[in-house]
Coordinates of C-alpha atoms in Angstrom, one line a residue:
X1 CA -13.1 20.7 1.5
X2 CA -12.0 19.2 -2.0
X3 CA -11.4 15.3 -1.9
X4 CA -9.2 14.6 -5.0
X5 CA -8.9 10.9 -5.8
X6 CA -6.4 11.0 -9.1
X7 CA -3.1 11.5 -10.6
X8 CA -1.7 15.5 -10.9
X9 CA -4.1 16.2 -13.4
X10 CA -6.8 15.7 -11.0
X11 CA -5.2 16.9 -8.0
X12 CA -4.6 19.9 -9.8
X13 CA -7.5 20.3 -11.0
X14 CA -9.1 20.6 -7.8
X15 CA -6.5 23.0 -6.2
X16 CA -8.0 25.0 -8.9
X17 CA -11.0 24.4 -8.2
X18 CA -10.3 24.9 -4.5
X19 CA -8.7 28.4 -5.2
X20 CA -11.5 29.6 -7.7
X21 CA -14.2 28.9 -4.9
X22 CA -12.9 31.8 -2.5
X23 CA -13.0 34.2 -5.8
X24 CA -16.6 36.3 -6.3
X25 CA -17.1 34.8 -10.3
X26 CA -15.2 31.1 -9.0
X27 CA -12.8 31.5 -12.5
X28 CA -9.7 29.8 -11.7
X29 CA -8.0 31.4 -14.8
X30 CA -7.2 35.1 -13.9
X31 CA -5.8 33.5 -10.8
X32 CA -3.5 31.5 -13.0
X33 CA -2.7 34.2 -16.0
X34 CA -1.8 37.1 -13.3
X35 CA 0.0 34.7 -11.6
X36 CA -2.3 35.6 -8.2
X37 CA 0.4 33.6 -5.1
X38 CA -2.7 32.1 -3.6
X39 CA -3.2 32.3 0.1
X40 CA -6.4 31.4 0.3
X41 CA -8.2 28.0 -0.9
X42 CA -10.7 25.4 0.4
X43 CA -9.0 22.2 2.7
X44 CA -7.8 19.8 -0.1
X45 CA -7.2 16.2 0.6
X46 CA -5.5 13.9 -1.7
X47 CA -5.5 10.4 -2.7
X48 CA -3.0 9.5 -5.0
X49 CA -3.6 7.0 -8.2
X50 CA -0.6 7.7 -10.3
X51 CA 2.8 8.6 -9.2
X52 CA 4.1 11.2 -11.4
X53 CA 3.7 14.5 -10.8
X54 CA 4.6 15.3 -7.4
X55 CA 1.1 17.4 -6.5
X56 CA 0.2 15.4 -3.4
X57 CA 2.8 16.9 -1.8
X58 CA 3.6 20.5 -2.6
X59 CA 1.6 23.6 -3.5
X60 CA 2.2 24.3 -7.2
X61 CA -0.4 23.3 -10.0
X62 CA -0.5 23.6 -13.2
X63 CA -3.7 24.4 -15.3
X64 CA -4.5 24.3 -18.7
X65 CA -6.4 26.6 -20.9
X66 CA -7.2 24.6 -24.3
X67 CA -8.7 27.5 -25.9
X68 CA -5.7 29.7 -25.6
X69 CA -2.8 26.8 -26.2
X70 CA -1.6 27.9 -22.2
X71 CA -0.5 25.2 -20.0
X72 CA 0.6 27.5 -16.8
X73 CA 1.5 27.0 -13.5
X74 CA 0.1 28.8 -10.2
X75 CA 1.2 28.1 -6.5
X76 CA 0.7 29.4 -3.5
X77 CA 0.4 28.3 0.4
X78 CA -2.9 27.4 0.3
X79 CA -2.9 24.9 -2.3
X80 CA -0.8 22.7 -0.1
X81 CA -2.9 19.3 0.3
X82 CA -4.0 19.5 4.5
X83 CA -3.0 15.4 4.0
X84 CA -2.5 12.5 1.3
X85 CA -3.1 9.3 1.1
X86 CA 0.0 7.1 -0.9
X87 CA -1.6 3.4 -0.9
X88 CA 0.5 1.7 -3.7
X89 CA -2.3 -0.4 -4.2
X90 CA -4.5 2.5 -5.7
X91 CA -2.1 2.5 -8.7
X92 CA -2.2 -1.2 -9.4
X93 CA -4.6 -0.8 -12.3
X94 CA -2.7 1.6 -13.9
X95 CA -1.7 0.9 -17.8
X96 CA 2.1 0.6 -18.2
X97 CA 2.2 3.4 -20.8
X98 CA 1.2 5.7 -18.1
X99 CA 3.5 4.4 -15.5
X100 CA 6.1 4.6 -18.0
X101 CA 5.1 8.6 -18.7
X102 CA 4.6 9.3 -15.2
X103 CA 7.9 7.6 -14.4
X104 CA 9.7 9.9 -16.7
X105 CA 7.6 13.1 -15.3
X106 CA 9.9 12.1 -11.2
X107 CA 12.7 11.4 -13.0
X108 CA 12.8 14.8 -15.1
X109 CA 11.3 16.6 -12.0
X110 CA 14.6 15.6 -10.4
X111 CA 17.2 16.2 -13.1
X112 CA 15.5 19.9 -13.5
X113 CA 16.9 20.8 -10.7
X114 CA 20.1 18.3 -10.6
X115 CA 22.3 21.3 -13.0
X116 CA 21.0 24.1 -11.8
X117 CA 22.9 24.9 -8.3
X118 CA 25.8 23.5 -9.9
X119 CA 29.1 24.2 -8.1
X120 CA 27.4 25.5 -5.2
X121 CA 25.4 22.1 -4.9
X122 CA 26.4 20.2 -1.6
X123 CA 27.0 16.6 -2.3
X124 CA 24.6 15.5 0.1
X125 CA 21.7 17.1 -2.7
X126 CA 23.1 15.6 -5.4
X127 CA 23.3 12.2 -4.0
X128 CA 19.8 12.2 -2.3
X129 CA 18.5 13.7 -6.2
X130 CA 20.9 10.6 -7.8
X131 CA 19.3 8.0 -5.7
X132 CA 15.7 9.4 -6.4
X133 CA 16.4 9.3 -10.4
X134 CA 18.2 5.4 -9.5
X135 CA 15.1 4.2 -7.7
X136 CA 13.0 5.8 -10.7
X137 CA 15.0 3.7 -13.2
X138 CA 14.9 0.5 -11.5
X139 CA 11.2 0.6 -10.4
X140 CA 9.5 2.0 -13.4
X141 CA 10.2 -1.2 -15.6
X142 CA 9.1 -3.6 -13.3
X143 CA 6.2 -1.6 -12.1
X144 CA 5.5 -2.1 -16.3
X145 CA 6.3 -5.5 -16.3
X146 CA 4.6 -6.6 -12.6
X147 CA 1.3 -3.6 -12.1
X148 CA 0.8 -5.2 -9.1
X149 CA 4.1 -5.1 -7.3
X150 CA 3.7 -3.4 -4.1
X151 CA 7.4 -2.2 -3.9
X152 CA 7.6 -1.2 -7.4
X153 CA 4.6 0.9 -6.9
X154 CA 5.5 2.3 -3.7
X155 CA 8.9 2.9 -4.4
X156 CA 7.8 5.3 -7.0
X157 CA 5.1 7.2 -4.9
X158 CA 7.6 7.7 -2.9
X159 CA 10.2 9.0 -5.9
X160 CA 7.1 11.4 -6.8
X161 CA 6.8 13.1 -3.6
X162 CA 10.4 13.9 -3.0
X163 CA 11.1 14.5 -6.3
X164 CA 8.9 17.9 -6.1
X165 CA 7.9 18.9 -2.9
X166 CA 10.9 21.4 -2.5
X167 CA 13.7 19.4 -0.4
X168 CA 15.6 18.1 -3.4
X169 CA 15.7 21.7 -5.2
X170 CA 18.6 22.6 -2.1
X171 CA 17.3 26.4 -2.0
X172 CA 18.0 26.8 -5.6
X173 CA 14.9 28.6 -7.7
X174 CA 14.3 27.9 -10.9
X175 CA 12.1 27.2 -13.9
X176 CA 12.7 23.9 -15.5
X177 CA 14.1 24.0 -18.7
X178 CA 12.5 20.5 -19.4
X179 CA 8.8 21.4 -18.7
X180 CA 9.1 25.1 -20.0
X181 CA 9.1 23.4 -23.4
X182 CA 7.1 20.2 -22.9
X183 CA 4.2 22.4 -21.3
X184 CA 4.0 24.5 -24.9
X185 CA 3.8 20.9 -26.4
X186 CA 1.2 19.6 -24.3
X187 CA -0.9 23.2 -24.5
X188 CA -1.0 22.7 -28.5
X189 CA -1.2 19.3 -28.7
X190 CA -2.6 17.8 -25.6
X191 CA 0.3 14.9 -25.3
X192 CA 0.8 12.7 -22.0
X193 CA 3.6 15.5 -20.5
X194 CA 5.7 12.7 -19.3
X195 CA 6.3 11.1 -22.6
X196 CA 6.6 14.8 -24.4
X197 CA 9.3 15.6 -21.7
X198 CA 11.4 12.0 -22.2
X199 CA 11.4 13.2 -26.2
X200 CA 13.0 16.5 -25.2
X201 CA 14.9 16.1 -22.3
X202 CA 17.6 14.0 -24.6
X203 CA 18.0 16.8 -27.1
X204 CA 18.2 19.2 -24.3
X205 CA 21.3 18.0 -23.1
X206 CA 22.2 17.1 -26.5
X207 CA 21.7 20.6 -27.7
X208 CA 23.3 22.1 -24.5
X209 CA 26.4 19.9 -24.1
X210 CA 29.7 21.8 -24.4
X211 CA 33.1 21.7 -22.4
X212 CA 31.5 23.6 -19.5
X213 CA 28.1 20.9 -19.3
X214 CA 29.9 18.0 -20.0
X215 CA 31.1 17.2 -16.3
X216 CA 27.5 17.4 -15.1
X217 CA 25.9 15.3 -17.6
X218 CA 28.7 12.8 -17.8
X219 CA 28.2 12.4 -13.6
X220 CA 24.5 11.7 -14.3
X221 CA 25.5 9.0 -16.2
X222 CA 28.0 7.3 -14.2
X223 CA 25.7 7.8 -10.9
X224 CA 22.3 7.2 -12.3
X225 CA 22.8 5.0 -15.7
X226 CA 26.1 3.1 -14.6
X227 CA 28.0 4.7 -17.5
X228 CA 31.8 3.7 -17.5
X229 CA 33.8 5.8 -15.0
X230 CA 37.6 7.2 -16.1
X231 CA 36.7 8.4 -19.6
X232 CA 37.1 12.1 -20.6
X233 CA 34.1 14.2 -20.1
X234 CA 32.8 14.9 -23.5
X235 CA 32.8 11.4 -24.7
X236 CA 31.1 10.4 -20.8
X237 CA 28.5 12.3 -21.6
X238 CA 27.6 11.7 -24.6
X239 CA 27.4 8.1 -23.6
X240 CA 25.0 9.6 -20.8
X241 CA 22.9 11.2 -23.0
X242 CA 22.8 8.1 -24.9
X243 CA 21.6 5.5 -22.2
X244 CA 19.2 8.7 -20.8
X245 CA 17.3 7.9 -24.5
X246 CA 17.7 4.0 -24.1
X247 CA 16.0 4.5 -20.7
X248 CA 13.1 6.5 -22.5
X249 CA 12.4 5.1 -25.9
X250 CA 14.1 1.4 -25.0
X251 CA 13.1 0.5 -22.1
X252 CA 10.0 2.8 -21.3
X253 CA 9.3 1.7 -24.6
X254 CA 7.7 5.6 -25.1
X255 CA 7.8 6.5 -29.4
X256 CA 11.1 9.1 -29.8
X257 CA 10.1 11.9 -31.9
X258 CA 7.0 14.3 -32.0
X259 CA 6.5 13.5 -35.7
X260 CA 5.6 9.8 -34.6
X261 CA 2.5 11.9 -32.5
X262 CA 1.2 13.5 -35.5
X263 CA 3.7 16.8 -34.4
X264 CA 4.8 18.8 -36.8
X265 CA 6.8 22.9 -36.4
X266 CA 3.7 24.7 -37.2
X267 CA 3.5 26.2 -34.3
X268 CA 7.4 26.2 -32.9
X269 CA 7.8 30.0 -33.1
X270 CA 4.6 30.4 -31.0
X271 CA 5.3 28.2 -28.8
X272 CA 9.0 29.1 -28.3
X273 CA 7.7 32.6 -27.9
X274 CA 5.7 32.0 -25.3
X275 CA 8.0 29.2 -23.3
X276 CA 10.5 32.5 -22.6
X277 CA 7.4 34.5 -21.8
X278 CA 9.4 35.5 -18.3
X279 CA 11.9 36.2 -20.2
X280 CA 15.6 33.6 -21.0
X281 CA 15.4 29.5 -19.3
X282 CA 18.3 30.3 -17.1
X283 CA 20.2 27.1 -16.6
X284 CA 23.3 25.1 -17.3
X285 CA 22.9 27.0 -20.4
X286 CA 20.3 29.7 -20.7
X287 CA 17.8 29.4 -23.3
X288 CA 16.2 32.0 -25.7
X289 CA 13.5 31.6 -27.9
X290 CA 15.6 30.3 -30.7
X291 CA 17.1 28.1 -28.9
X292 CA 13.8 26.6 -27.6
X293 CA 12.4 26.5 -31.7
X294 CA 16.2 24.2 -32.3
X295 CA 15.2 21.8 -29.4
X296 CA 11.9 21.4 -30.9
X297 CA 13.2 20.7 -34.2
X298 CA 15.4 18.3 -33.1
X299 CA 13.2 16.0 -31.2
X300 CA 10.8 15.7 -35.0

């Protein structure tokens, strides 16, 4: 069996690895580039040291190739962890600039999936997702603040889990507008993936607000941000996009624009070529490569 003792980097690492050892050459990557569902892998276990990802409990990972710029998910039944371990305690040493990016990773897990049902959403999904992003953005500060409170720590191990192991999606399938783009980002550039997606999960509501998104976006904030209820939709959610980016750059205290990581558009077109590789982001709004190239400009 593999024993992973990490955060999702780790633990996907070693599904990898765990997959690659039932091939004949054990290379992980034509299992990933083919897209190979995998049904067979070694026993993982998995002890979790970072609550972000969500890899403890589901069978999706996501591997990178440095040399190619690909950051690309594989899945499959096997790659389900056989059982993890959550001991709050285990993340107690963790620096608050990765809480704060893992943090954002749950909370934009969740609000991938939070528009994409949309009217055919029952309300007992989007409450159960609302309370997961509320519990994200009470605990992550004081997990910052306090590394060694035990409910702030295990109130967001929890948050992890749920927030992508398949019950909060409600049935829906989809790709994740959010981490379509941020995984091009961290392929070229190697960034923490939680603080690239708080700098472009903003502009992507930003950039896909109109009269048909604004209900949605202006309920996020009123539920999860406390945003003032009764106004008309349009301004609500613009005041939801709004404290969404005091949550990230204010309070998370993560830098606001790609430019402030040495990120420049050199490689936009590629990288918005290659984030619609399956073709459009369907969403709220579908996305094309253009589309992807504006969001990238805007969060500079």
């Amino acid at each position: 069996m593999i024993l992973a003792a990490g955060g999702g980097s780790t633990i996907d690492c070693a599904k990898g690895i765990a997959a690659a050892a039932m091939t004949q050459d054990g290379d992980v990557w034509p299992l990933v580039s083919q897209g190979v569902r995998v049904e067979q892998a070694l026993p993982l276990v998995a002890i979790l040291t970072n609550a972000a990802t969500g890899s403890e409990m589901n069978r999706g990972a996501v591997i990178s190739n440095m040399e190619t710029n690909e950051k690309i998910g594989m899945s499959g039944p096997a790659l389900l962890p056989r059982a993890a371990f959550e001991n709050p305690e285990y993340s107690f040493t963790l620096p608050a600039y990765q809480t704060a990016c893992g943090a954002f990773d749950i909370f934009n897990h969740v609000m991938d999936c939070y528009y994409l049902a949309q009217e055919s959403t029952f309300d007992v999904m989007l409450e159960m997702q609302e309370a997961v992003m509320r519990t994200v953005v009470k605990w992550a500060p004081i997990a910052m603040e306090q590394p060694d409170n035990y409910d702030a720590r295990a109130n967001l191990m929890w948050a992890s889990s749920l927030a992508l192991n398949g019950m909060l999606d409600g049935g829906t399938a989809h790709r994740g507008a959010c981490h379509a783009m941020e995984h091009e980002l961290s392929a070229y550039y190697d960034i923490t993936h939680g603080h690239g997606l708080a700098i472009v999960a903003p502009r992507w509501l930003e950039y896909i607000l109109n009269e048909s998104t604004a209900p949605a976006i202006y309920r996020l904030g009123t539920k999860v941000f406390q945003v003032e209820e009764g106004l008309e939709p349009m301004e609500g959610a613009k005041q939801a996009i709004a404290a969404l980016s005091r949550f990230c750059f204010e309070t998370l205290g993560l830098k606001s624009n790609l430019s402030q990581l040495d990120i420049d558009e050199t490689h936009f077109d590629a990288m918005a070529e290659h984030a619609c590789r399956l073709g459009p982001i369907v969403g709220p709004a579908t996305l094309n490569a253009e589309d992807v190239k504006a969001i990238y400009k805007m969060c500079l």
